């Protein structure tokens, strides 16, 4: 069995040829496992492959290429931040711009892999709760695959994500509550109708899509690992995926050490940060969660223990930032380097600056910021105050 599923808690092994959700024994998330001893993967093999995430195929779960559902994914740019770095005092600062993915966020990596595998396994429809971006990506990739999407999201999610679901023909439901409330409604529907549950970590394959962020970063650095990677953490799948890719690359002897991983959250929704500070193995449900970085409004993540393990095992840390700082750093980056990033990405830049000032990051560290989406998906985060001219007016510069 070269590809199988393994429970992240009890180690139970499952067949990967059938759809699976949580571990049937202990209800923990399942992880995709490859027989890494038998896998023939090396950076040299990538030379003539298409420049997109499917190039890492030996480390991905799709068995037959004909099941790949693609919307023209690209390797997202890893941009050196010159003027921002100089302003803040970094010497080697990079931003991985996930805004360049289909639908404008990194969620399309998870959707590309999750939907492709769903197609391979014969899934005809699915339901999922979302903070917006994941639902939009899954609705669009679902449409491309001919798989029906039922999406449940908080009514306060970014408007554009609702429109993406609607235009893709998904059934969209808005909830007067948080993603955790949407999750409860989804769980009831799954129980009642037996529909495939594509909730975060109840579906094992999206991690494999998000894992490709780390594979790309490593390849873009010619397989030399950076010192620190910072990631805006909600459900934490991106961070779990990055850590999983790093472990697999280490087992394949492609890298020999790990970067320090940092989970960034918002001050008003920071369950992972609190758990990390208390050296806990799991987080506690955060009350009254609210932040403009909507994607990371997750009061309790199913995979919190996996995120915390990634932080502990890499000598990483967790950091919370304020909404005011998120807006300040979003604007700082746009003014200095011309990048309009999402509030979640701005949270990461704010956290990096605080960690630099506290000495946790050194000026010469090679630091990678994950900007998980385009600022264009959040036009409401920027206020403009500009005069209205009459046709005959002149401007004085
Ligand atoms: C833009 C953005 N960044 C970060 C996240 C958090 O993702 P994860 O579940 O990987 O922690 C989300 C989730 O909705 C998001 O939309
Ligand atoms: Zn288990």
PDB file of N, CA, C and O in Angstrom, residues 14 29 90 129 174 224 324 337:
ATOM      1  N   UNK A  14      -5.954   3.468   7.359  1.00  0.00           N
ATOM      2  CA  UNK A  14      -7.149   3.269   6.533  1.00  0.00           C
ATOM      3  C   UNK A  14      -6.787   3.250   5.061  1.00  0.00           C
ATOM      4  O   UNK A  14      -5.829   3.905   4.635  1.00  0.00           O
ATOM      5  N   UNK A  29      -8.485  13.863  13.142  1.00  0.00           N
ATOM      6  CA  UNK A  29      -8.224  14.003  11.701  1.00  0.00           C
ATOM      7  C   UNK A  29      -7.287  12.914  11.168  1.00  0.00           C
ATOM      8  O   UNK A  29      -6.410  12.435  11.881  1.00  0.00           O
ATOM      9  N   UNK A  90      14.776  44.459   8.706  1.00  0.00           N
ATOM     10  CA  UNK A  90      15.109  43.083   8.287  1.00  0.00           C
ATOM     11  C   UNK A  90      16.142  43.145   7.171  1.00  0.00           C
ATOM     12  O   UNK A  90      16.113  44.050   6.336  1.00  0.00           O
ATOM     13  N   UNK A 129     -18.619  24.053   6.034  1.00  0.00           N
ATOM     14  CA  UNK A 129     -18.669  25.375   6.638  1.00  0.00           C
ATOM     15  C   UNK A 129     -17.411  26.139   6.218  1.00  0.00           C
ATOM     16  O   UNK A 129     -16.405  25.516   5.910  1.00  0.00           O
ATOM     17  N   UNK A 174     -26.296  31.407   4.630  1.00  0.00           N
ATOM     18  CA  UNK A 174     -25.609  32.354   5.511  1.00  0.00           C
ATOM     19  C   UNK A 174     -26.128  32.174   6.936  1.00  0.00           C
ATOM     20  O   UNK A 174     -27.329  32.027   7.143  1.00  0.00           O
ATOM     21  N   UNK A 224      17.243  25.375   0.068  1.00  0.00           N
ATOM     22  CA  UNK A 224      17.891  25.822   1.319  1.00  0.00           C
ATOM     23  C   UNK A 224      16.798  26.373   2.212  1.00  0.00           C
ATOM     24  O   UNK A 224      16.009  27.228   1.780  1.00  0.00           O
ATOM     25  N   UNK A 324      -5.849  47.112  14.768  1.00  0.00           N
ATOM     26  CA  UNK A 324      -5.249  48.397  14.377  1.00  0.00           C
ATOM     27  C   UNK A 324      -3.899  48.150  13.700  1.00  0.00           C
ATOM     28  O   UNK A 324      -3.583  48.745  12.660  1.00  0.00           O
ATOM     29  N   UNK A 337       6.133  48.638  -0.866  1.00  0.00           N
ATOM     30  CA  UNK A 337       6.500  47.637  -1.878  1.00  0.00           C
ATOM     31  C   UNK A 337       5.404  47.362  -2.903  1.00  0.00           C
ATOM     32  O   UNK A 337       5.540  46.435  -3.705  1.00  0.00           O
TER      33      UNK A 337
END
